[in-house]
Amino acid sequence: MLWGTIDFCRCISAGLPKTEANWQYVINDLKTIEHLIQSIHMDATLYTESDAHPNCKVTAMQCFLLELRVILHESKNATIYEIIENLTMLANSNLSSIENKTELGCKECEELEEKSIKEFLKSFVHIVQMFINTS
């Protein structure tokens, strides 16, 4: 049932421009991860950028992608593993289309506040929406 939902969401996103559709897939995957984490009652804290400046969105995204590895390691769940691998591939594909520019004055991952997984995923969606709104 879960995979059918993911496929349905991807069909809806098919009409969007390619980069925007890929970011929408990332959001869908994040929502699926949130649901799965609730079902396995995983509790961890992750470095979370909750107030990124638009000029730091790539740096923030890279931190979120690194922190996903913590979820992957902590959950030991095959479905979460597959979704995170897919999400990471999509996000990195989208990031590769952005010019490699240095973002100055941005916080490093370890400088960010540690927050719950729920807050982490909510902030992650917000960062993805920043990419959608500027594509």
PDB file of C-alpha atoms in Angstrom:
ATOM      1  CA  MET A   1       0.000   0.000   0.000  1.00  0.00           C
ATOM      2  CA  LEU A   2       2.792   2.395   0.925  1.00  0.00           C
ATOM      3  CA  TRP A   3       4.601   2.007  -2.401  1.00  0.00           C
ATOM      4  CA  GLY A   4       1.337   2.559  -4.271  1.00  0.00           C
ATOM      5  CA  THR A   5       0.970   5.881  -2.448  1.00  0.00           C
ATOM      6  CA  ILE A   6       4.508   6.897  -3.409  1.00  0.00           C
ATOM      7  CA  ASP A   7       3.885   5.986  -7.062  1.00  0.00           C
ATOM      8  CA  PHE A   8       0.595   7.923  -7.030  1.00  0.00           C
ATOM      9  CA  CYS A   9       2.346  11.020  -5.675  1.00  0.00           C
ATOM     10  CA  ARG A  10       5.012  10.745  -8.351  1.00  0.00           C
ATOM     11  CA  CYS A  11       2.331  10.608 -11.038  1.00  0.00           C
ATOM     12  CA  ILE A  12       0.806  13.812  -9.714  1.00  0.00           C
ATOM     13  CA  SER A  13       4.226  15.460  -9.771  1.00  0.00           C
ATOM     14  CA  ALA A  14       4.884  14.351 -13.355  1.00  0.00           C
ATOM     15  CA  GLY A  15       3.247  17.490 -14.745  1.00  0.00           C
ATOM     16  CA  LEU A  16       5.641  19.803 -12.891  1.00  0.00           C
ATOM     17  CA  PRO A  17       8.919  21.096 -14.370  1.00  0.00           C
ATOM     18  CA  LYS A  18      11.688  18.496 -13.892  1.00  0.00           C
ATOM     19  CA  THR A  19      13.609  20.134 -11.023  1.00  0.00           C
ATOM     20  CA  GLU A  20      10.446  21.173  -9.211  1.00  0.00           C
ATOM     21  CA  ALA A  21       9.007  17.659  -9.661  1.00  0.00           C
ATOM     22  CA  ASN A  22      12.196  16.120  -8.244  1.00  0.00           C
ATOM     23  CA  TRP A  23      11.997  18.390  -5.191  1.00  0.00           C
ATOM     24  CA  GLN A  24       8.343  17.379  -4.787  1.00  0.00           C
ATOM     25  CA  TYR A  25       9.474  13.739  -4.749  1.00  0.00           C
ATOM     26  CA  VAL A  26      11.912  14.671  -1.952  1.00  0.00           C
ATOM     27  CA  ILE A  27       9.049  16.189   0.061  1.00  0.00           C
ATOM     28  CA  ASN A  28       6.919  13.078  -0.524  1.00  0.00           C
ATOM     29  CA  ASP A  29       9.797  10.868   0.640  1.00  0.00           C
ATOM     30  CA  LEU A  30      10.284  13.011   3.770  1.00  0.00           C
ATOM     31  CA  LYS A  31       6.605  12.642   4.645  1.00  0.00           C
ATOM     32  CA  THR A  32       6.852   8.876   4.164  1.00  0.00           C
ATOM     33  CA  ILE A  33       9.925   8.754   6.412  1.00  0.00           C
ATOM     34  CA  GLU A  34       8.053  10.726   9.065  1.00  0.00           C
ATOM     35  CA  HIS A  35       5.187   8.227   8.973  1.00  0.00           C
ATOM     36  CA  LEU A  36       7.537   5.230   9.164  1.00  0.00           C
ATOM     37  CA  ILE A  37       9.532   6.718  12.043  1.00  0.00           C
ATOM     38  CA  GLN A  38       6.338   7.223  14.017  1.00  0.00           C
ATOM     39  CA  SER A  39       5.425   3.580  13.466  1.00  0.00           C
ATOM     40  CA  ILE A  40       8.792   2.320  14.803  1.00  0.00           C
ATOM     41  CA  HIS A  41       8.871   4.887  17.630  1.00  0.00           C
ATOM     42  CA  MET A  42      12.370   6.136  16.806  1.00  0.00           C
ATOM     43  CA  ASP A  43      13.629   8.945  19.000  1.00  0.00           C
ATOM     44  CA  ALA A  44      16.830  10.797  18.160  1.00  0.00           C
ATOM     45  CA  THR A  45      18.045  14.370  17.932  1.00  0.00           C
ATOM     46  CA  LEU A  46      19.600  15.744  14.767  1.00  0.00           C
ATOM     47  CA  TYR A  47      21.421  18.924  13.796  1.00  0.00           C
ATOM     48  CA  THR A  48      18.651  21.043  12.314  1.00  0.00           C
ATOM     49  CA  GLU A  49      18.741  24.285  10.350  1.00  0.00           C
ATOM     50  CA  SER A  50      15.411  25.836  11.225  1.00  0.00           C
ATOM     51  CA  ASP A  51      15.989  29.386  10.005  1.00  0.00           C
ATOM     52  CA  ALA A  52      18.234  29.225   6.942  1.00  0.00           C
ATOM     53  CA  HIS A  53      18.824  32.355   4.932  1.00  0.00           C
ATOM     54  CA  PRO A  54      18.067  31.814   1.218  1.00  0.00           C
ATOM     55  CA  ASN A  55      21.767  32.432   0.492  1.00  0.00           C
ATOM     56  CA  CYS A  56      22.607  29.401   2.669  1.00  0.00           C
ATOM     57  CA  LYS A  57      20.086  26.922   1.320  1.00  0.00           C
ATOM     58  CA  VAL A  58      22.655  24.666  -0.401  1.00  0.00           C
ATOM     59  CA  THR A  59      24.772  24.499   2.760  1.00  0.00           C
ATOM     60  CA  ALA A  60      21.641  23.759   4.799  1.00  0.00           C
ATOM     61  CA  MET A  61      20.558  21.054   2.338  1.00  0.00           C
ATOM     62  CA  GLN A  62      23.958  19.377   2.565  1.00  0.00           C
ATOM     63  CA  CYS A  63      23.641  19.282   6.365  1.00  0.00           C
ATOM     64  CA  PHE A  64      20.164  17.769   6.139  1.00  0.00           C
ATOM     65  CA  LEU A  65      21.433  15.096   3.767  1.00  0.00           C
ATOM     66  CA  LEU A  66      24.280  14.241   6.151  1.00  0.00           C
ATOM     67  CA  GLU A  67      21.894  13.979   9.090  1.00  0.00           C
ATOM     68  CA  LEU A  68      19.659  11.598   7.120  1.00  0.00           C
ATOM     69  CA  ARG A  69      22.484   9.092   7.534  1.00  0.00           C
ATOM     70  CA  VAL A  70      21.848   9.180  11.300  1.00  0.00           C
ATOM     71  CA  ILE A  71      18.203   8.236  10.699  1.00  0.00           C
ATOM     72  CA  LEU A  72      19.317   5.484   8.346  1.00  0.00           C
ATOM     73  CA  HIS A  73      21.755   4.102  10.945  1.00  0.00           C
ATOM     74  CA  GLU A  74      19.419   4.450  13.934  1.00  0.00           C
ATOM     75  CA  SER A  75      16.309   2.992  12.281  1.00  0.00           C
ATOM     76  CA  LYS A  76      17.831  -0.197  10.861  1.00  0.00           C
ATOM     77  CA  ASN A  77      14.722  -0.343   8.670  1.00  0.00           C
ATOM     78  CA  ALA A  78      14.959  -1.583   5.061  1.00  0.00           C
ATOM     79  CA  THR A  79      12.107   0.600   3.793  1.00  0.00           C
ATOM     80  CA  ILE A  80      13.553   3.737   5.393  1.00  0.00           C
ATOM     81  CA  TYR A  81      16.946   2.798   3.921  1.00  0.00           C
ATOM     82  CA  GLU A  82      15.497   2.582   0.390  1.00  0.00           C
ATOM     83  CA  ILE A  83      13.593   5.852   0.738  1.00  0.00           C
ATOM     84  CA  ILE A  84      16.636   7.710   2.103  1.00  0.00           C
ATOM     85  CA  GLU A  85      18.812   6.376  -0.708  1.00  0.00           C
ATOM     86  CA  ASN A  86      16.244   7.549  -3.275  1.00  0.00           C
ATOM     87  CA  LEU A  87      15.751  10.920  -1.580  1.00  0.00           C
ATOM     88  CA  THR A  88      19.523  11.499  -1.380  1.00  0.00           C
ATOM     89  CA  MET A  89      19.940  10.651  -5.071  1.00  0.00           C
ATOM     90  CA  LEU A  90      17.137  13.057  -6.070  1.00  0.00           C
ATOM     91  CA  ALA A  91      18.417  15.889  -3.876  1.00  0.00           C
ATOM     92  CA  ASN A  92      22.019  15.485  -5.047  1.00  0.00           C
ATOM     93  CA  SER A  93      20.826  15.426  -8.657  1.00  0.00           C
ATOM     94  CA  ASN A  94      18.995  18.703  -8.103  1.00  0.00           C
ATOM     95  CA  LEU A  95      21.964  20.246  -6.282  1.00  0.00           C
ATOM     96  CA  SER A  96      24.329  19.289  -9.109  1.00  0.00           C
ATOM     97  CA  SER A  97      22.343  21.536 -11.450  1.00  0.00           C
ATOM     98  CA  ILE A  98      23.064  24.540  -9.208  1.00  0.00           C
ATOM     99  CA  GLU A  99      26.275  26.433  -9.772  1.00  0.00           C
ATOM    100  CA  ASN A 100      29.056  25.468  -7.382  1.00  0.00           C
ATOM    101  CA  LYS A 101      29.290  28.675  -5.461  1.00  0.00           C
ATOM    102  CA  THR A 102      30.617  29.209  -2.001  1.00  0.00           C
ATOM    103  CA  GLU A 103      27.966  30.308   0.451  1.00  0.00           C
ATOM    104  CA  LEU A 104      29.623  32.636   2.928  1.00  0.00           C
ATOM    105  CA  GLY A 105      28.500  33.169   6.518  1.00  0.00           C
ATOM    106  CA  CYS A 106      26.483  29.957   6.731  1.00  0.00           C
ATOM    107  CA  LYS A 107      26.479  27.742   9.816  1.00  0.00           C
ATOM    108  CA  GLU A 108      28.295  24.430   9.688  1.00  0.00           C
ATOM    109  CA  CYS A 109      26.235  21.354  10.588  1.00  0.00           C
ATOM    110  CA  GLU A 110      27.808  20.983  14.024  1.00  0.00           C
ATOM    111  CA  GLU A 111      26.912  24.609  14.858  1.00  0.00           C
ATOM    112  CA  LEU A 112      23.207  23.916  14.431  1.00  0.00           C
ATOM    113  CA  GLU A 113      20.827  23.151  17.273  1.00  0.00           C
ATOM    114  CA  GLU A 114      19.910  19.520  17.817  1.00  0.00           C
ATOM    115  CA  LYS A 115      16.176  18.935  17.481  1.00  0.00           C
ATOM    116  CA  SER A 116      13.757  16.005  17.413  1.00  0.00           C
ATOM    117  CA  ILE A 117      13.272  13.986  14.241  1.00  0.00           C
ATOM    118  CA  LYS A 118       9.826  15.517  13.812  1.00  0.00           C
ATOM    119  CA  GLU A 119      11.277  19.067  13.912  1.00  0.00           C
ATOM    120  CA  PHE A 120      14.168  17.976  11.674  1.00  0.00           C
ATOM    121  CA  LEU A 121      11.802  16.652   8.996  1.00  0.00           C
ATOM    122  CA  LYS A 122       9.575  19.754   9.214  1.00  0.00           C
ATOM    123  CA  SER A 123      12.606  22.024   8.719  1.00  0.00           C
ATOM    124  CA  PHE A 124      13.904  19.788   5.922  1.00  0.00           C
ATOM    125  CA  VAL A 125      10.604  20.224   4.044  1.00  0.00           C
ATOM    126  CA  HIS A 126      10.896  24.011   4.534  1.00  0.00           C
ATOM    127  CA  ILE A 127      14.384  24.031   2.955  1.00  0.00           C
ATOM    128  CA  VAL A 128      13.142  21.937   0.012  1.00  0.00           C
ATOM    129  CA  GLN A 129      10.307  24.430  -0.474  1.00  0.00           C
ATOM    130  CA  MET A 130      12.940  27.196  -0.688  1.00  0.00           C
ATOM    131  CA  PHE A 131      14.432  25.361  -3.676  1.00  0.00           C
ATOM    132  CA  ILE A 132      11.000  24.904  -5.295  1.00  0.00           C
ATOM    133  CA  ASN A 133      10.158  28.591  -4.867  1.00  0.00           C
ATOM    134  CA  THR A 134      13.348  29.690  -6.626  1.00  0.00           C
ATOM    135  CA  SER A 135      13.309  27.154  -9.489  1.00  0.00           C
TER     136      SER A 135
END
